[in-house]
């Protein structure tokens, strides 16, 4: 399983590097397939009304779980003890804090956060951030540890 996880993460890295290098403006029409080859048209996912954070699970399997996330204001500082998180930003702008570093985030940006690294986010645009989040291995929602 270690090799399959590594191959899975290499595939994800290739996809995100491809999108980042060519800065293709089709993020609104981006599609995703799961282990059953079901295609998800990410432009079909609309958050509806939400206060600060809206999370929509796209698919899950043993190697990873993927989500579509919208953030209108902030994600408080936290870390994942057993998961790496990879984010690809589709819409909106903001400031991403990873450890002691601060990064300006725009559509098309990609970031990987290793497990046990504190991270947080602040949206700076009027439009909420829309991002794909991939947690590896499979994420059941219990590995989020808030930091004061």
Coordinates of N, CA and C in Angstrom, one line a residue, residues 19-132:
X19 N -1.6 21.9 -14.2 CA -2.5 23.0 -14.1 C -1.8 24.3 -13.8
X20 N -0.8 24.2 -12.9 CA -0.1 25.4 -12.5 C 0.9 25.9 -13.5
X21 N 1.6 25.0 -14.2 CA 2.5 25.4 -15.2 C 1.9 26.1 -16.4
X22 N 0.7 25.5 -16.9 CA 0.1 26.1 -18.0 C -1.0 27.1 -17.7
X23 N -1.3 27.2 -16.4 CA -2.3 28.2 -15.9 C -3.5 28.2 -16.8
X24 N -4.0 27.1 -17.0 CA -5.2 26.9 -17.9 C -6.4 27.6 -17.2
X25 N -7.2 28.4 -17.9 CA -8.3 29.1 -17.3 C -9.6 28.3 -17.4
X26 N -9.5 26.9 -17.3 CA -10.8 26.2 -17.3 C -11.2 25.6 -16.0
X27 N -10.7 26.2 -14.9 CA -10.9 25.7 -13.6 C -12.4 25.6 -13.3
X28 N -13.3 26.4 -13.9 CA -14.7 26.3 -13.7 C -15.3 25.1 -14.3
X29 N -14.6 24.5 -15.3 CA -15.0 23.3 -16.0 C -14.2 22.1 -15.6
X30 N -13.4 22.2 -14.5 CA -12.6 21.1 -14.1 C -13.4 19.9 -13.7
X31 N -13.0 18.7 -14.1 CA -13.7 17.5 -13.7 C -12.8 16.6 -12.9
X32 N -13.4 15.7 -12.2 CA -12.7 14.8 -11.3 C -13.3 13.4 -11.4
X33 N -12.6 12.3 -11.3 CA -13.1 11.0 -11.4 C -12.7 10.2 -10.1
X34 N -13.6 9.4 -9.6 CA -13.2 8.5 -8.5 C -12.9 7.1 -8.9
X35 N -12.8 6.2 -7.9 CA -12.4 4.8 -8.2 C -13.5 4.1 -9.1
X36 N -14.7 4.6 -9.1 CA -15.7 4.0 -10.0 C -15.8 4.7 -11.3
X37 N -14.9 5.6 -11.6 CA -14.8 6.4 -12.8 C -16.0 7.3 -12.9
X38 N -16.6 7.7 -11.8 CA -17.7 8.7 -11.9 C -17.0 10.1 -12.1
X39 N -17.5 10.8 -13.0 CA -17.0 12.2 -13.3 C -17.7 13.2 -12.5
X40 N -17.0 14.1 -11.8 CA -17.6 15.2 -11.0 C -17.3 16.5 -11.8
X41 N -18.3 17.2 -12.1 CA -18.1 18.5 -12.8 C -18.1 19.5 -11.7
X42 N -16.9 20.0 -11.3 CA -16.8 20.9 -10.1 C -17.6 22.2 -10.3
X43 N -17.8 22.6 -11.5 CA -18.6 23.8 -11.7 C -20.1 23.6 -11.3
X44 N -20.5 22.3 -11.2 CA -21.9 22.0 -10.8 C -22.1 22.1 -9.3
X45 N -21.0 22.1 -8.5 CA -21.1 22.3 -7.1 C -21.2 23.7 -6.7
X46 N -22.3 24.1 -6.1 CA -22.6 25.4 -5.7 C -22.7 25.4 -4.2
X47 N -22.2 26.3 -3.5 CA -22.2 26.3 -2.0 C -23.5 26.6 -1.4
X48 N -24.4 27.3 -2.1 CA -25.6 27.8 -1.4 C -25.2 28.8 -0.4
X49 N -26.1 29.1 0.5 CA -25.8 30.1 1.6 C -25.0 29.4 2.7
X50 N -24.0 30.1 3.1 CA -23.1 29.6 4.2 C -22.5 30.8 4.9
X51 N -22.2 30.6 6.2 CA -21.6 31.7 7.0 C -20.1 32.0 6.7
X52 N -19.3 30.9 6.9 CA -17.9 31.1 6.8 C -17.2 30.0 5.9
X53 N -17.5 28.8 6.3 CA -16.9 27.7 5.6 C -17.9 26.7 5.1
X54 N -17.8 26.2 3.9 CA -18.7 25.2 3.3 C -17.8 24.1 2.8
X55 N -18.0 22.9 3.2 CA -17.2 21.7 2.7 C -18.1 20.7 2.0
X56 N -17.8 20.3 0.8 CA -18.5 19.3 0.1 C -17.6 18.2 -0.3
X57 N -17.8 17.0 0.3 CA -17.0 15.8 0.0 C -17.2 15.4 -1.5
X58 N -16.1 15.3 -2.2 CA -16.2 14.9 -3.6 C -16.1 13.4 -3.7
X59 N -15.0 12.8 -3.2 CA -14.9 11.3 -3.2 C -14.0 10.9 -2.1
X60 N -14.0 9.6 -1.7 CA -13.1 9.1 -0.7 C -12.8 7.7 -1.0
X61 N -11.5 7.4 -0.7 CA -11.0 6.0 -0.9 C -9.9 5.8 0.1
X62 N -9.4 4.7 0.2 CA -8.3 4.4 1.3 C -7.1 5.3 1.2
X63 N -6.7 5.7 0.0 CA -5.5 6.5 -0.2 C -5.7 8.0 0.2
X64 N -7.0 8.5 -0.1 CA -7.2 9.9 0.1 C -8.7 10.2 0.0
X65 N -9.0 11.4 0.6 CA -10.4 12.0 0.5 C -10.3 13.3 -0.1
X66 N -11.1 13.6 -1.1 CA -11.1 15.0 -1.7 C -12.4 15.7 -1.4
X67 N -12.2 17.0 -1.2 CA -13.3 17.9 -0.9 C -13.2 19.2 -1.8
X68 N -14.4 19.8 -1.9 CA -14.5 21.1 -2.5 C -14.8 22.0 -1.3
X69 N -14.0 23.1 -1.1 CA -14.2 23.9 0.0 C -14.4 25.4 -0.4
X70 N -15.3 26.1 0.2 CA -15.5 27.5 0.1 C -15.2 28.2 1.4
X71 N -14.5 29.3 1.4 CA -14.2 30.1 2.6 C -14.5 31.5 2.4
X72 N -15.4 32.1 3.1 CA -15.7 33.5 2.9 C -14.9 34.4 3.8
X73 N -14.4 33.9 4.9 CA -13.6 34.7 5.9 C -12.3 34.0 6.3
X74 N -12.4 33.1 7.3 CA -11.2 32.6 7.8 C -11.3 31.1 8.1
X75 N -10.1 30.4 8.1 CA -10.0 29.1 8.7 C -9.0 29.2 9.8
X76 N -9.4 29.0 11.0 CA -8.5 29.2 12.2 C -7.3 28.2 12.2
X77 N -6.3 28.6 12.9 CA -5.1 27.8 12.9 C -5.4 26.3 13.4
X78 N -4.9 25.4 12.7 CA -5.0 24.0 13.1 C -4.0 23.1 12.4
X79 N -3.9 21.8 12.7 CA -3.0 20.9 12.1 C -3.7 19.5 12.0
X80 N -3.1 18.7 11.2 CA -3.6 17.3 11.0 C -2.5 16.4 11.5
X81 N -2.7 15.6 12.5 CA -1.7 14.7 13.0 C -1.3 13.6 12.1
X82 N -2.3 13.0 11.4 CA -2.1 11.8 10.6 C -2.3 12.0 9.1
X83 N -2.5 13.3 8.7 CA -2.8 13.5 7.2 C -2.0 14.6 6.7
X84 N -1.6 14.5 5.4 CA -1.1 15.6 4.6 C -2.3 16.2 3.9
X85 N -2.2 17.5 3.7 CA -3.3 18.1 3.0 C -2.7 18.9 1.8
X86 N -3.4 18.7 0.6 CA -3.0 19.4 -0.6 C -4.2 20.2 -1.1
X87 N -3.9 21.5 -1.4 CA -5.0 22.4 -1.8 C -4.6 23.0 -3.2
X88 N -5.7 23.1 -4.0 CA -5.6 23.7 -5.3 C -6.7 24.8 -5.3
X89 N -6.3 26.1 -5.5 CA -7.2 27.2 -5.4 C -7.8 27.5 -6.8
X90 N -9.2 27.5 -6.8 CA -9.9 27.7 -8.1 C -10.4 29.2 -8.2
X91 N -10.9 29.7 -7.2 CA -11.5 31.1 -7.2 C -11.1 31.8 -5.9
X92 N -11.1 33.1 -6.0 CA -10.9 34.0 -4.8 C -9.4 34.2 -4.5
X93 N -9.2 35.1 -3.6 CA -7.8 35.4 -3.2 C -7.7 35.4 -1.7
X94 N -6.5 35.2 -1.1 CA -6.4 35.3 0.3 C -5.0 35.1 0.7
X95 N -4.8 35.0 2.0 CA -3.5 34.8 2.7 C -3.5 33.4 3.4
X96 N -2.5 32.6 3.0 CA -2.4 31.3 3.6 C -1.2 31.3 4.5
X97 N -1.4 30.9 5.8 CA -0.3 30.8 6.8 C 0.0 29.3 7.0
X98 N 1.3 29.0 6.7 CA 1.8 27.6 6.9 C 3.0 27.7 7.8
X99 N 2.9 27.2 9.0 CA 4.0 27.3 10.0 C 4.2 28.8 10.3
X100 N 5.4 29.3 10.1 CA 5.7 30.7 10.3 C 5.7 31.5 9.1
X101 N 5.3 30.9 7.9 CA 5.3 31.6 6.7 C 3.9 32.1 6.2
X102 N 3.9 33.2 5.5 CA 2.7 33.8 5.0 C 2.7 33.8 3.4
X103 N 1.7 33.3 2.8 CA 1.7 33.2 1.3 C 0.4 33.9 0.8
X104 N 0.6 34.7 -0.3 CA -0.6 35.3 -1.0 C -1.1 34.2 -1.9
X105 N -2.4 34.0 -1.9 CA -3.0 32.9 -2.7 C -3.9 33.5 -3.7
X106 N -3.8 33.0 -4.9 CA -4.7 33.4 -6.1 C -5.1 32.2 -6.8
X107 N -6.1 32.3 -7.7 CA -6.6 31.1 -8.4 C -5.4 30.5 -9.2
X108 N -5.4 29.2 -9.2 CA -4.3 28.4 -9.9 C -3.2 28.1 -8.9
X109 N -3.2 28.6 -7.7 CA -2.1 28.3 -6.8 C -2.3 26.9 -6.1
X110 N -1.2 26.3 -5.8 CA -1.3 24.9 -5.2 C -0.3 24.9 -4.0
X111 N -0.7 24.2 -3.0 CA 0.1 24.1 -1.8 C -0.1 22.7 -1.1
X112 N 0.9 22.1 -0.6 CA 0.8 20.9 0.2 C 1.3 21.2 1.6
X113 N 0.5 20.8 2.6 CA 0.8 21.0 4.0 C 1.1 19.6 4.6
X114 N 2.3 19.4 5.1 CA 2.7 18.1 5.7 C 1.9 17.9 7.0
X115 N 1.7 16.7 7.4 CA 1.1 16.5 8.7 C 1.9 17.2 9.8
X116 N 1.2 17.5 10.9 CA 1.7 18.2 12.1 C 2.2 19.6 11.8
X117 N 1.9 20.2 10.7 CA 2.2 21.6 10.4 C 1.0 22.5 10.6
X118 N 1.1 23.5 11.5 CA 0.0 24.4 11.7 C -0.3 25.3 10.5
X119 N -1.5 25.4 10.1 CA -1.9 26.2 8.9 C -3.2 26.9 9.2
X120 N -3.4 28.1 8.5 CA -4.7 28.9 8.6 C -4.8 29.6 7.3
X121 N -6.0 30.3 7.2 CA -6.3 31.0 6.0 C -7.2 32.2 6.2
X122 N -7.0 33.2 5.5 CA -7.8 34.4 5.5 C -8.2 34.8 4.1
X123 N -9.5 34.9 3.8 CA -9.9 35.3 2.4 C -9.8 36.9 2.4
X124 N -9.2 37.4 1.3 CA -9.1 38.8 1.1 C -10.0 39.4 0.0
X125 N -10.6 38.5 -0.8 CA -11.4 38.9 -1.9 C -12.9 39.0 -1.5
X126 N -13.7 39.7 -2.2 CA -15.1 39.8 -1.9 C -15.7 38.4 -2.2
X127 N -15.2 37.8 -3.2 CA -15.7 36.4 -3.6 C -15.0 35.4 -2.7
X128 N -15.8 34.4 -2.2 CA -15.2 33.4 -1.3 C -14.1 32.6 -2.1
X129 N -13.1 32.1 -1.3 CA -12.2 31.2 -1.9 C -12.9 29.9 -2.2
X130 N -12.6 29.3 -3.4 CA -13.1 28.0 -3.7 C -11.8 27.1 -4.0
X131 N -11.7 26.0 -3.3 CA -10.5 25.2 -3.5 C -10.8 23.7 -3.4
X132 N -10.0 22.9 -4.0 CA -10.0 21.5 -3.9 C -9.0 21.1 -2.8

